[in-house]
């Protein structure tokens, strides 16, 4: 399989190539010891691992430059350290953090710093839940992170489709 | 930080404050005409003084001078000539602030007065003509029909026009204009708000923040396909959320597919192939360019392919002719690498592998 070489050509340092390398490495690591998974439980486990590998390699290739990648890396590291249940806690704890932050903000500048301007209909909250690390960001930076996150997601999807193609031709 | 050749407010009082309205008007008219002719070359000198970025100030500068003073509307007696928005082309040295925030701020800041540069030679006859900084008026803000359809310059000019009207009507003491002969630093910026908008520092910050958010929303709109036609923040946000959700679902689905696939040993394969094939890729690319027919998909094609790869990779001494395998692998890879395309190249690869097997 040469999917890595398939995707690397133009710019070896681009996000896509970095992501591809990381993902393939993780995939090979995941696949190294296992036989073909027969039980659904195994498949689910592998699915989780592969998903974590995808997001993890994406976040690693982005590095620490973006808040969402930092949050994602942190989440994955904690996830592997403490087990899968930890991910749920992390979500709630960040939410608590964000609530505290909001309270502080509101107390500080009551009328001046009104952080809920983009009311929408709770859309900004939805967005916060979608983007990793979005709970503690201000709306303005949230939008910026969303844009970058979308771009990286699209790259991820492209790379993974290619990999799947190479793996599963029929 | 007294800007030069700015808009002269209606209540501009030449010299000492509170001259008689009549005299003031006359002087004001002269003053305005002279100020209008001030070229914006002074921008470099005093923009440094301004706490605004130079582009803003230059923009302001260029908005203020006009080709010719309009006859004042009869709305207010003694009102100075209106300063129409100048449609004259900006100097090449000017760079219009692209940032919406800056534009917004520039609109808010109406800097009056100007540098009495020697170029004008138009030092007003009245020696006391001074362009002072404009004091912010917290409560007094004319209501500007803040229609977004208006161009910024229109907005500003109309705002200033109305402000001037109001100023003339209401009081003269709110703003003074003083001429600055040389660069003087001003400790802080006075702001005149647009009509209908408060000059609260809070509201200013809010407005700046809103501008930032709107700019980012525009960025997102461009990213999400099909969002350009939608107007309105809520719908755009909906689209964005849907898009992100769909992308995440796709990743999940793809990872599930990867999980169910046969595990293979391909640890070193990619690395080897990448390093080896790179050198040969250039040469082989042209030969591989024509796409090969998509072969029939044998049922065991995958298995064969995997086995072959495995042998090639792990042993480096495949029993069945390393050279050809090399060649096989490299040439389709070359095309794959260069094409960087989709299923076609994948089919190329597998087709070759199968036929050779």
Short mmCIF file of C-alpha atoms in Angstrom, two decimals, chain B residues 4 11 13 20 25 30 69 97 109 147 161 173 180 208 232 242 252 266 275 282 301 326 341:
data_model
loop_
_atom_site.label_atom_id
_atom_site.label_comp_id
_atom_site.label_asym_id
_atom_site.label_seq_id
_atom_site.Cartn_x
_atom_site.Cartn_y
_atom_site.Cartn_z
CA UNK B 4 -5.17 68.44 9.21
CA UNK B 11 -19.75 74.59 15.13
CA UNK B 13 -15.26 78.38 15.84
CA UNK B 20 -20.97 85.74 16.69
CA UNK B 25 -19.94 81.48 9.51
CA UNK B 30 -13.22 80.63 4.24
CA UNK B 69 -18.01 73.31 -0.90
CA UNK B 97 -8.25 50.34 5.37
CA UNK B 109 -13.61 59.44 14.59
CA UNK B 147 -28.33 52.40 6.68
CA UNK B 161 -23.18 67.16 7.95
CA UNK B 173 -18.63 75.40 22.57
CA UNK B 180 -1.46 73.09 14.62
CA UNK B 208 -15.45 47.11 17.24
CA UNK B 232 -28.47 36.72 7.92
CA UNK B 242 -24.49 21.56 9.46
CA UNK B 252 -16.54 8.81 11.77
CA UNK B 266 2.36 -2.45 5.68
CA UNK B 275 11.78 6.79 -0.88
CA UNK B 282 9.66 11.59 -12.74
CA UNK B 301 -7.66 -9.35 -5.81
CA UNK B 326 9.77 -3.06 -8.24
CA UNK B 341 -5.92 11.93 -8.33
#
